[in-house]
Amino acid sequence: MTGPNDKKMEFALEINDLTVSYKDKPVLWDIDLEIPQGALVGIVGPNGAGKTTLIKSILGLLKPVAGSAKILGLEIDQGIKKIAYVPQRGSVDWDFPATVFDVVQMGTYGKLGWLGRPGIKEKKLTKDALEKVGMLELAHRQISQLSGGQQQRVFLARALVQHAEIYLMDEPFQGVDSTTEQSIVELLRELRNQGATALVVHHDLQTVKDYFDWVVLLNVRKIAAGPVSDVFTETNLKLAFGSRVSLGE
Amino acid sequence: MTQAQLEIQLLAMATAVACSLCGVFLVLRRMSLLSDAISHTVLIGIVIAFFLTGDMTSPWLLVGATTAGVFTVLLVESLQKTGVVREDAAIGLVFPALFSIAVLLISIFSKNVHLDMDAVLVGKIALTPLPSRRLEFGGYDFGPKSLALMIAIIIVNIGFIILFFKELKVSTFDPAFSKAIGFNPYWIHLGLVLSVSTTAVASFDAVGSILVVALMAAPAATAYLLTDKLSIMLVLSCIIGMLCAVLGYWLAHFLDASIAGSMATVAGILFGLTFFFAPERGLFSVWQRAKIRDRKFKLALLLVHLTQHEGTIRELEECNIESLHLHLRWDEYETRSVAFEAVESFCALQENKVLRLTPKGRIIALESLQIGTNLS
């Protein structure tokens, strides 16, 4: 059992020799990674670098061919309860017959377990999360009528409801308006200040320094990982993206 | 209405409801084609169970058929996992193979048994009230056997949906998230396949193998166009199913045609009507909304065009009502009517055939320009 003092010792995520492949084509090659608790981590790399694969392996959605991941010192099937997952917005069918409230309430299902039913407490949690992302007025709107930014807020609220210790987000800034992007960043900082850890797949190199404390540069292999000021350098970026990328400085 | 007529309609309604309930999840999971496969391949389970027991009313037929249904799905999935064929092809390969084996078995071995192809394809709902097919217990008549069976299936289906409503909902909407929060979508999928298989077998007796598909897909697809909430979609789907049953029965009565065939026809007609006329998602209201949107955009375009040339030397030429269509490359008639709308809505004024922006029009134009540049 982990007390408040032992907890500091654990890494939020500890990944050892993780290799994931589709058939015999490796998508992630022998990744070693230790993410400290309470960090806001950007995962950066070119298309096909394995960013989504990394997140899915941590969640146990993909089986690695080698290596392992530990969540707060626990094996995946135990540790997964400490994680809230925000998938890519495009991964679901937004024509599904459900309201904003319905989708956000799904975040309470995990703790309810099989056969459990959402009650007053879960409704309250759902409303609180909707309020946090500024979507309470749209609670009863059909999800097909949302803009991209609103859909992303719904997914974020669904994760907030879980009150997790670790948040894994797959491209939360993809195709959202700048207001939504700013409010997501603010929420992330708030979560971090409360002690949570967040891993965010990110595309915009220009904002990495503003948004994150930590960065993981990925291109099938781990190029570098560490505090942004140490790791987010021109040299490392060239290793990850090839020679054409620069920070524009 | 005679008691026989009533019983046939009750059975038709019960069948439609049982099918509509499964259908909702099949439609939402884009698995309707799988129900087609299952409804055919259950036949091989029925045939094998019949040969083993020699009894057409044995409950083992239901067990055999359900097993065949689940087997079909597993076979399709393992074929798909090899990566050699896609899902649609896998379904298309598995179900004719199993179905044709069943048909061969029937035609070779059961020459003197009443397992005829007509009954297999369209069922024999009209025979429901016959004395040989009644459920009798302690001297009392509890109505047709098939009705009792169908009601049992409805109870099981409703129970499954109520107990696992949240699991069904989350695993259908977002399978990856569902797995991440501890509800492996595979188990829900398997439960659904079991439910579809048993329902298909039980309905098979009443409406035959082909029409089961219609009753599973059509009411659910119709309900999908009419509501934004899963629970309402389930209820609506059942109501539409019952409507198909009753209307189908009387259509068959007046045309002196197959009851199951008429039910499926009504299901098709109801879907067609909804497809065109549904208030939100129907084709006509989608068209109408597109037209309104298009018109609003054209108006904004015109206003933007006016701001670009406001106060320039070319204003008299560029903003002249008579030559406007040449600059925008729009249809002349349409340009006139958009210009007219601009004037009507106080966005522009007409001075000597030249359109000039009002303050309101200028604001709208600037706002539209802003949206255009923010989109990047």
XYZ file of C-alpha atoms in Angstrom:
625
model
C 0.000 0.000 0.000
C 1.250 3.458 -0.754
C 1.057 6.152 1.893
C 1.456 9.858 1.106
C 5.194 9.659 1.712
C 5.931 6.571 -0.361
C 3.892 8.067 -3.193
C 6.521 10.670 -3.975
C 8.946 7.863 -4.697
C 6.838 6.354 -7.451
C 6.955 7.550 -11.002
C 3.621 8.395 -12.544
C 4.587 6.167 -15.441
C 7.486 3.799 -15.774
C 8.032 2.280 -19.175
C 10.642 -0.420 -19.681
C 11.939 -1.706 -23.014
C 8.533 -1.232 -24.602
C 8.324 -2.444 -28.192
C 5.065 -2.436 -30.105
C 4.715 -3.592 -33.682
C 2.093 -4.100 -36.335
C 3.005 -7.517 -37.643
C 6.798 -7.276 -38.019
C 6.932 -3.512 -38.460
C 7.900 -1.828 -35.186
C 5.954 1.277 -34.287
C 7.766 1.768 -31.000
C 11.314 0.460 -30.543
C 12.549 -0.354 -27.074
C 11.213 2.678 -25.230
C 12.512 3.427 -21.734
C 10.723 6.276 -20.064
C 10.095 7.523 -16.557
C 7.564 10.280 -16.057
C 7.610 12.019 -12.644
C 4.365 12.774 -10.866
C 2.854 16.212 -11.257
C 4.387 16.967 -14.651
C 2.674 18.387 -17.698
C 4.226 16.339 -20.465
C 4.042 16.987 -24.184
C 4.584 14.013 -26.486
C 6.022 15.345 -29.719
C 7.109 13.663 -32.914
C 6.389 13.436 -36.651
C 3.424 11.543 -38.126
C 3.777 7.814 -37.588
C 6.200 8.348 -34.713
C 4.115 6.125 -32.445
C 2.648 8.830 -30.193
C -0.872 7.368 -30.173
C 0.588 3.864 -29.958
C 2.494 4.853 -26.823
C -0.696 6.092 -25.163
C -2.671 3.033 -26.229
C 0.021 0.702 -24.883
C 0.006 2.430 -21.514
C -3.774 1.915 -21.431
C -3.427 -1.750 -22.308
C -5.382 -1.257 -25.531
C -2.422 -2.603 -27.512
C -0.327 -5.584 -26.513
C 3.415 -4.908 -26.669
C 5.664 -7.551 -28.251
C 8.234 -6.802 -25.570
C 8.620 -4.718 -22.442
C 6.111 -3.322 -19.992
C 4.512 -0.207 -18.589
C 3.786 0.519 -14.951
C 1.312 3.071 -13.688
C 2.187 4.576 -10.288
C 4.147 1.408 -9.608
C 1.222 -0.849 -10.494
C 0.714 -3.284 -13.357
C -1.538 -1.956 -16.120
C -4.713 -3.839 -15.135
C -4.514 -2.377 -11.611
C -3.080 1.014 -12.451
C -5.545 1.756 -15.244
C -8.091 2.873 -12.633
C -5.830 5.844 -11.910
C -5.905 7.015 -15.520
C -8.365 9.143 -17.447
C -8.141 8.801 -21.222
C -9.084 11.432 -23.783
C -9.107 9.753 -27.219
C -8.809 11.574 -30.521
C -11.996 13.428 -31.276
C -12.309 11.715 -34.647
C -12.221 8.216 -33.160
C -15.954 8.116 -32.426
C -19.182 8.582 -34.363
C -20.655 11.895 -33.225
C -24.014 10.974 -34.796
C -24.565 8.540 -31.933
C -27.904 9.272 -30.229
C -26.670 10.898 -27.025
C -26.573 14.299 -25.377
C -23.547 16.150 -24.033
C -24.614 15.108 -20.532
C -24.837 11.408 -21.518
C -21.297 11.361 -22.881
C -19.744 13.193 -19.947
C -21.560 10.908 -17.518
C -19.710 7.959 -19.112
C -16.719 9.173 -17.115
C -18.443 7.982 -13.929
C -19.042 4.451 -15.275
C -15.590 3.097 -14.410
C -15.989 3.554 -10.662
C -19.565 2.227 -10.802
C -18.379 -1.105 -12.184
C -20.488 -3.690 -14.018
C -24.241 -3.339 -13.416
C -23.803 -0.189 -11.285
C -26.174 2.648 -12.082
C -25.403 6.361 -12.126
C -27.335 8.155 -9.362
C -27.497 11.613 -7.799
C -23.801 11.660 -6.938
C -22.802 10.826 -10.504
C -25.158 13.467 -11.915
C -23.580 16.049 -9.639
C -20.046 15.023 -10.699
C -21.122 15.259 -14.342
C -22.565 18.748 -13.881
C -19.451 19.953 -12.061
C -17.230 18.750 -14.899
C -19.486 20.374 -17.500
C -19.284 23.628 -15.623
C -15.484 23.440 -15.504
C -15.235 23.238 -19.278
C -17.949 25.855 -19.783
C -20.465 23.473 -21.351
C -23.189 23.384 -18.688
C -25.628 25.383 -20.834
C -25.203 22.873 -23.648
C -25.713 19.832 -21.380
C -28.836 18.699 -23.218
C -27.618 19.391 -26.715
C -27.277 16.472 -29.106
C -23.601 15.679 -29.668
C -23.895 15.823 -33.465
C -24.664 19.531 -33.172
C -21.369 20.458 -31.522
C -18.419 22.276 -33.061
C -14.970 20.677 -32.970
C -13.946 22.727 -29.952
C -17.135 21.808 -28.107
C -16.630 18.107 -28.858
C -13.141 18.350 -27.392
C -14.511 20.037 -24.270
C -17.016 17.194 -23.885
C -14.209 14.627 -24.034
C -12.195 16.644 -21.551
C -15.150 16.879 -19.164
C -15.642 13.109 -19.447
C -12.037 12.679 -18.282
C -12.346 15.278 -15.485
C -15.324 13.361 -14.066
C -12.999 10.436 -13.412
C -10.917 12.511 -10.965
C -7.881 10.559 -12.060
C -4.247 10.942 -11.067
C -2.953 10.656 -14.604
C -4.514 12.100 -17.760
C -3.608 10.712 -21.183
C -4.757 12.960 -24.006
C -4.481 12.199 -27.700
C -4.238 15.445 -29.677
C -6.701 17.519 -27.639
C -5.799 20.644 -29.613
C -6.472 19.115 -33.027
C -8.867 21.357 -34.969
C -10.149 23.373 -32.015
C -10.569 27.151 -31.824
C -7.990 29.227 -29.955
C -10.362 29.983 -27.046
C -10.881 26.275 -26.431
C -7.132 25.647 -26.720
C -6.421 28.280 -24.071
C -9.068 26.961 -21.685
C -7.778 23.387 -22.091
C -4.261 24.598 -21.240
C -5.580 26.387 -18.165
C -7.410 23.261 -17.028
C -4.260 21.206 -17.522
C -2.308 23.617 -15.312
C -5.012 23.465 -12.670
C -4.865 19.663 -12.698
C -1.083 19.770 -12.398
C -1.303 22.176 -9.472
C -3.581 19.676 -7.762
C -0.879 17.028 -8.175
C -2.085 15.228 -11.287
C 0.137 14.211 -14.173
C -0.844 14.793 -17.800
C 0.593 13.324 -21.001
C -0.537 15.186 -24.067
C 0.127 14.237 -27.686
C 0.941 17.563 -29.264
C 1.626 18.830 -32.782
C 2.432 22.516 -32.557
C 6.141 22.884 -31.839
C 5.781 26.636 -31.299
C 3.674 26.227 -28.149
C 5.586 23.372 -26.485
C 7.648 25.741 -24.321
C 4.550 27.634 -23.148
C 2.346 24.670 -22.407
C 4.535 21.934 -20.955
C 7.102 21.338 -18.191
C 8.337 18.143 -19.722
C 8.638 16.861 -23.232
C 9.071 13.444 -24.817
C 10.513 13.529 -28.327
C 9.515 10.426 -30.169
C 10.215 8.953 -33.551
C 9.646 5.216 -33.234
C 12.559 5.351 -30.785
C 12.759 7.718 -27.878
C 14.894 10.645 -29.046
C 14.902 12.492 -25.734
C 12.789 13.000 -22.651
C 13.110 15.468 -19.820
C 12.362 19.035 -18.713
C 11.548 21.242 -21.712
C 14.469 23.587 -21.074
C 16.995 20.712 -21.211
C 15.560 18.566 -23.924
C 13.643 20.763 -26.358
C 16.683 21.790 -28.379
C 17.345 22.322 -32.057
C 19.627 19.282 -32.143
C 17.052 16.945 -30.608
C 14.292 18.291 -32.845
C 16.417 17.605 -35.912
C 16.963 14.066 -34.667
C 13.223 13.587 -34.256
C 11.888 15.398 -37.311
C 14.788 15.411 -39.766
C 16.763 18.433 -40.819
C 13.973 20.632 -42.151
C 12.446 21.502 -38.811
C 13.562 24.479 -36.806
C 12.209 26.400 -33.857
C 12.205 29.565 -35.914
C 14.450 31.392 -33.514
C -61.577 -9.828 -35.503
C -61.381 -13.529 -34.678
C -59.206 -14.987 -31.968
C -56.965 -16.558 -34.618
C -56.396 -13.159 -36.243
C -55.632 -11.631 -32.878
C -53.123 -14.344 -32.051
C -51.317 -13.961 -35.365
C -51.060 -10.201 -34.842
C -49.824 -10.616 -31.287
C -47.110 -12.988 -32.469
C -46.169 -10.616 -35.291
C -45.918 -7.746 -32.804
C -43.905 -9.775 -30.312
C -41.483 -10.852 -33.046
C -41.106 -7.307 -34.280
C -40.408 -5.997 -30.777
C -37.800 -8.669 -30.005
C -36.040 -7.943 -33.302
C -36.272 -4.150 -32.980
C -34.566 -4.237 -29.587
C -31.487 -6.073 -30.907
C -31.675 -4.033 -34.085
C -30.966 -0.744 -32.326
C -27.505 -1.891 -31.276
C -26.826 -3.624 -34.584
C -27.576 -0.418 -36.464
C -25.523 1.777 -34.123
C -22.579 -0.630 -34.279
C -22.859 -0.950 -38.063
C -23.391 -4.665 -37.661
C -26.694 -5.010 -39.535
C -25.045 -7.195 -42.144
C -23.987 -9.585 -39.401
C -27.641 -10.105 -38.436
C -28.259 -11.090 -42.040
C -25.552 -13.713 -41.750
C -26.752 -14.976 -38.367
C -30.365 -15.252 -39.473
C -29.274 -17.540 -42.307
C -26.695 -19.662 -40.578
C -28.913 -20.503 -37.595
C -30.535 -22.861 -40.078
C -27.573 -25.215 -39.921
C -27.908 -25.356 -36.135
C -31.604 -26.106 -36.439
C -31.031 -28.824 -39.037
C -28.275 -30.563 -37.095
C -30.253 -30.400 -33.835
C -33.287 -31.746 -35.680
C -31.351 -34.715 -37.064
C -29.989 -35.491 -33.626
C -33.329 -35.291 -31.798
C -35.786 -36.105 -34.613
C -38.188 -33.638 -33.064
C -39.125 -30.354 -34.744
C -40.358 -28.853 -31.453
C -37.402 -29.841 -29.293
C -35.838 -27.017 -27.278
C -32.458 -28.359 -28.498
C -33.252 -26.716 -31.831
C -33.028 -23.357 -30.101
C -29.734 -24.310 -28.464
C -28.339 -25.621 -31.752
C -29.361 -22.508 -33.621
C -27.929 -20.126 -31.052
C -24.659 -22.036 -31.114
C -24.612 -21.754 -34.905
C -25.181 -18.000 -34.622
C -22.293 -17.496 -32.250
C -20.132 -19.831 -34.347
C -20.861 -17.685 -37.414
C -19.670 -14.543 -35.693
C -16.516 -16.211 -34.371
C -15.774 -17.622 -37.823
C -16.268 -14.222 -39.481
C -14.036 -12.556 -36.904
C -11.220 -15.089 -37.119
C -11.312 -14.937 -40.918
C -11.100 -11.166 -40.680
C -8.196 -11.333 -38.220
C -6.054 -13.240 -40.696
C -5.881 -9.955 -42.585
C -6.427 -11.721 -45.900
C -10.070 -10.621 -46.308
C -12.021 -7.625 -45.035
C -15.079 -7.843 -42.777
C -17.696 -7.514 -45.529
C -16.001 -10.209 -47.591
C -15.634 -12.443 -44.534
C -19.387 -12.213 -43.867
C -20.103 -12.800 -47.539
C -17.960 -15.939 -47.498
C -19.069 -17.504 -44.224
C -22.798 -17.220 -44.375
C -23.543 -18.608 -47.853
C -21.208 -21.503 -47.061
C -23.004 -22.472 -43.832
C -26.440 -21.708 -45.268
C -25.863 -23.812 -48.365
C -24.660 -26.760 -46.295
C -27.895 -26.520 -44.300
C -29.999 -26.394 -47.476
C -28.131 -29.399 -48.899
C -28.660 -31.374 -45.698
C -32.378 -30.619 -45.771
C -32.813 -31.608 -49.402
C -30.780 -34.822 -49.094
C -31.919 -36.231 -45.780
C -35.367 -34.904 -45.011
C -37.431 -35.916 -48.046
C -40.283 -37.085 -45.846
C -40.030 -34.485 -43.120
C -41.811 -31.145 -43.196
C -38.773 -28.902 -43.146
C -39.593 -27.215 -46.411
C -37.752 -24.294 -47.953
C -40.814 -22.042 -48.107
C -41.189 -22.185 -44.357
C -37.478 -21.531 -43.945
C -37.511 -18.428 -46.108
C -40.729 -16.670 -45.081
C -41.854 -18.556 -41.979
C -45.329 -19.827 -41.212
C -46.903 -17.246 -39.009
C -50.339 -17.957 -40.516
C -50.260 -21.424 -38.918
C -49.821 -19.971 -35.410
C -53.334 -20.630 -34.077
C -53.433 -24.336 -35.135
C -54.307 -26.773 -32.303
C -51.025 -28.681 -32.707
C -49.003 -25.553 -31.956
C -50.589 -24.542 -28.679
C -49.159 -24.412 -25.217
C -51.384 -26.479 -22.937
C -50.801 -26.985 -19.275
C -53.067 -28.783 -16.815
C -55.944 -28.702 -19.276
C -55.723 -24.946 -19.828
C -54.872 -23.346 -23.148
C -52.170 -20.699 -22.833
C -52.215 -19.642 -26.487
C -49.746 -20.457 -29.259
C -46.371 -21.916 -28.256
C -44.469 -19.552 -30.492
C -46.081 -16.551 -28.810
C -44.980 -17.800 -25.386
C -41.450 -18.323 -26.709
C -41.360 -14.874 -28.295
C -42.512 -13.195 -25.089
C -39.792 -15.050 -23.191
C -37.228 -13.735 -25.704
C -38.548 -10.183 -25.283
C -38.188 -10.458 -21.508
C -34.606 -11.717 -21.875
C -33.740 -8.946 -24.357
C -35.258 -6.208 -22.222
C -33.531 -7.628 -19.161
C -30.184 -7.667 -20.972
C -30.608 -4.078 -22.147
C -31.764 -2.758 -18.758
C -29.037 -4.542 -16.782
C -26.229 -3.601 -19.148
C -27.575 -0.313 -20.490
C -24.578 1.784 -19.528
C -22.124 -0.870 -20.721
C -23.929 -1.210 -24.061
C -23.998 2.559 -24.431
C -20.351 3.268 -23.696
C -18.965 0.296 -25.625
C -21.060 1.162 -28.666
C -20.158 4.858 -28.622
C -16.456 4.605 -27.780
C -15.014 1.056 -27.576
C -11.450 2.162 -26.741
C -12.625 4.359 -23.865
C -14.913 1.561 -22.707
C -11.972 -0.814 -22.492
C -9.838 1.797 -20.727
C -12.435 2.219 -17.955
C -12.723 -1.516 -17.417
C -15.598 -2.638 -19.643
C -14.051 -4.891 -22.236
C -16.219 -4.309 -25.314
C -15.625 -7.918 -26.335
C -17.933 -9.277 -23.605
C -20.688 -6.848 -24.506
C -20.225 -7.792 -28.142
C -20.544 -11.470 -27.275
C -23.674 -10.826 -25.185
C -25.178 -8.954 -28.088
C -24.318 -11.741 -30.525
C -25.992 -14.282 -28.214
C -29.074 -12.110 -27.961
C -29.230 -11.569 -31.736
C -28.803 -15.311 -32.358
C -31.571 -16.430 -29.980
C -33.884 -13.717 -31.282
C -33.137 -14.676 -34.871
C -33.897 -18.346 -34.171
C -37.138 -17.674 -32.360
C -38.280 -15.190 -35.005
C -37.204 -17.585 -37.728
C -40.156 -19.827 -36.953
C -42.594 -16.986 -37.353
C -41.229 -14.857 -40.180
C -38.488 -16.950 -41.787
C -34.838 -16.225 -42.264
C -34.969 -13.394 -44.770
C -37.460 -11.160 -43.022
C -35.739 -11.324 -39.654
C -33.167 -9.005 -41.147
C -35.806 -6.513 -42.222
C -37.347 -6.506 -38.746
C -33.953 -6.023 -37.114
C -32.664 -3.270 -39.361
C -35.656 -1.239 -40.566
C -37.437 -0.183 -37.323
C -34.107 0.668 -35.662
C -32.859 2.620 -38.677
C -36.178 4.494 -38.781
C -36.027 5.314 -35.060
C -32.426 6.510 -35.499
C -33.655 9.248 -37.828
C -36.276 10.409 -35.350
C -34.485 10.859 -32.049
C -31.313 12.011 -30.335
C -31.496 9.765 -27.304
C -30.634 6.081 -27.043
C -33.435 5.205 -24.616
C -36.023 6.906 -26.831
C -34.546 5.201 -29.877
C -35.172 1.822 -28.209
C -38.788 2.657 -27.362
C -39.478 4.184 -30.789
C -37.923 1.210 -32.518
C -40.334 -1.125 -30.674
C -43.344 1.035 -31.502
C -42.369 1.171 -35.172
C -41.851 -2.600 -35.117
C -45.356 -3.140 -33.719
C -46.784 -0.770 -36.312
C -45.117 -2.816 -39.061
C -46.641 -5.966 -37.578
C -50.225 -4.737 -37.412
C -50.234 -2.776 -40.670
C -48.408 -5.653 -42.364
C -50.967 -8.154 -41.160
C -53.915 -6.197 -42.543
C -52.103 -5.424 -45.783
C -51.591 -9.165 -46.222
C -55.223 -9.785 -45.295
C -56.560 -7.455 -47.987
C -54.036 -8.440 -50.647
C -54.296 -12.116 -49.700
C -50.485 -12.185 -49.590
C -47.705 -13.422 -47.295
C -47.950 -11.879 -43.827
C -44.186 -11.777 -43.256
C -43.639 -10.261 -46.700
C -46.215 -7.555 -46.045
C -44.658 -6.748 -42.679
C -41.271 -6.241 -44.284
C -42.856 -4.120 -47.019
C -44.502 -1.868 -44.447
C -41.174 -1.626 -42.588
C -39.532 -0.510 -45.836
C -42.252 2.047 -46.555
C -42.091 3.506 -43.026
C -38.335 3.818 -43.331
C -38.641 5.469 -46.754
C -41.138 8.044 -45.480
C -38.945 8.841 -42.475
C -35.829 9.024 -44.632
C -37.394 11.840 -46.658
C -39.583 13.609 -44.114
C -37.946 13.216 -40.671
C -37.931 16.645 -38.989
C -34.199 16.920 -38.240
C -32.317 14.215 -40.105
C -34.661 13.657 -43.044
C -33.368 14.322 -46.545
C -35.712 17.258 -47.146
C -34.862 19.117 -43.978
C -31.166 18.498 -44.617
C -31.600 19.982 -48.102
C -33.571 22.869 -46.748
C -30.935 23.673 -44.140
C -28.204 23.447 -46.775
C -30.167 25.871 -48.960
C -30.610 28.370 -46.135
C -26.938 28.097 -45.208
C -25.899 28.539 -48.818
C -28.083 31.616 -49.141
C -26.732 33.165 -45.933
C -23.174 32.578 -47.143
C -23.902 34.159 -50.523
C -25.311 37.231 -48.753
C -22.155 37.489 -46.650
C -20.025 37.126 -49.788
C -21.902 39.950 -51.467
C -21.477 42.223 -48.453
C -17.762 41.412 -48.287
C -17.473 42.225 -51.987
C -19.117 45.602 -51.321
C -16.704 46.454 -48.499
C -13.712 45.652 -50.675
C -14.742 48.242 -53.266
C -16.333 50.800 -50.965
C -15.019 54.279 -51.795
C -12.735 53.084 -54.604
C -12.771 54.382 -58.169
C -14.168 51.109 -59.410
C -17.089 51.144 -56.960
C -19.608 52.367 -59.561
C -18.674 49.480 -61.830
C -18.031 46.691 -59.282
C -21.125 47.337 -57.163
C -23.554 48.044 -59.953
C -26.599 45.835 -59.743
C -26.545 45.248 -63.473
C -22.932 44.134 -63.735
C -22.544 42.568 -60.276
C -23.052 39.044 -61.582
C -20.195 39.459 -64.072
C -17.735 40.214 -61.274
C -18.921 37.529 -58.876
C -19.414 35.052 -61.728
C -22.816 34.145 -60.359
C -26.021 33.439 -62.165
C -27.658 36.791 -63.053
C -31.023 35.910 -61.585
C -29.504 34.620 -58.357
C -27.340 37.740 -57.988
C -30.417 39.937 -58.291
C -32.244 38.006 -55.639
C -29.285 38.050 -53.221
C -28.924 41.800 -53.800
C -32.635 42.217 -53.201
C -32.296 40.280 -49.946
C -29.414 42.550 -48.873
C -31.612 45.590 -49.395
C -34.626 43.947 -47.743
C -32.631 43.081 -44.620
C -31.270 46.663 -44.385
C -27.712 45.541 -45.103
C -27.416 47.662 -48.226
C -29.057 50.566 -49.991
C -29.557 51.029 -53.684
C -28.530 54.387 -55.152
C -28.740 54.752 -58.914
C -28.330 51.019 -59.429
C -25.253 50.976 -57.193
C -25.360 49.001 -53.955
C -23.970 50.811 -50.925
C -23.460 49.242 -47.491
C -25.453 50.349 -44.475
C -23.697 50.320 -41.067
C -25.440 47.010 -40.338
C -24.192 45.481 -43.600
C -20.661 46.675 -42.874
C -20.662 44.971 -39.462
C -21.906 41.682 -40.941
C -19.274 41.845 -43.691
C -16.469 42.484 -41.206
C -17.645 39.671 -38.954
C -17.765 37.277 -41.908
C -14.236 38.257 -42.904
C -13.060 37.571 -39.368
C -14.548 34.074 -39.333
C -12.866 33.395 -42.653
C -9.441 34.316 -41.344
C -9.805 32.583 -37.965
C -10.444 29.253 -39.614
C -6.835 28.736 -40.590
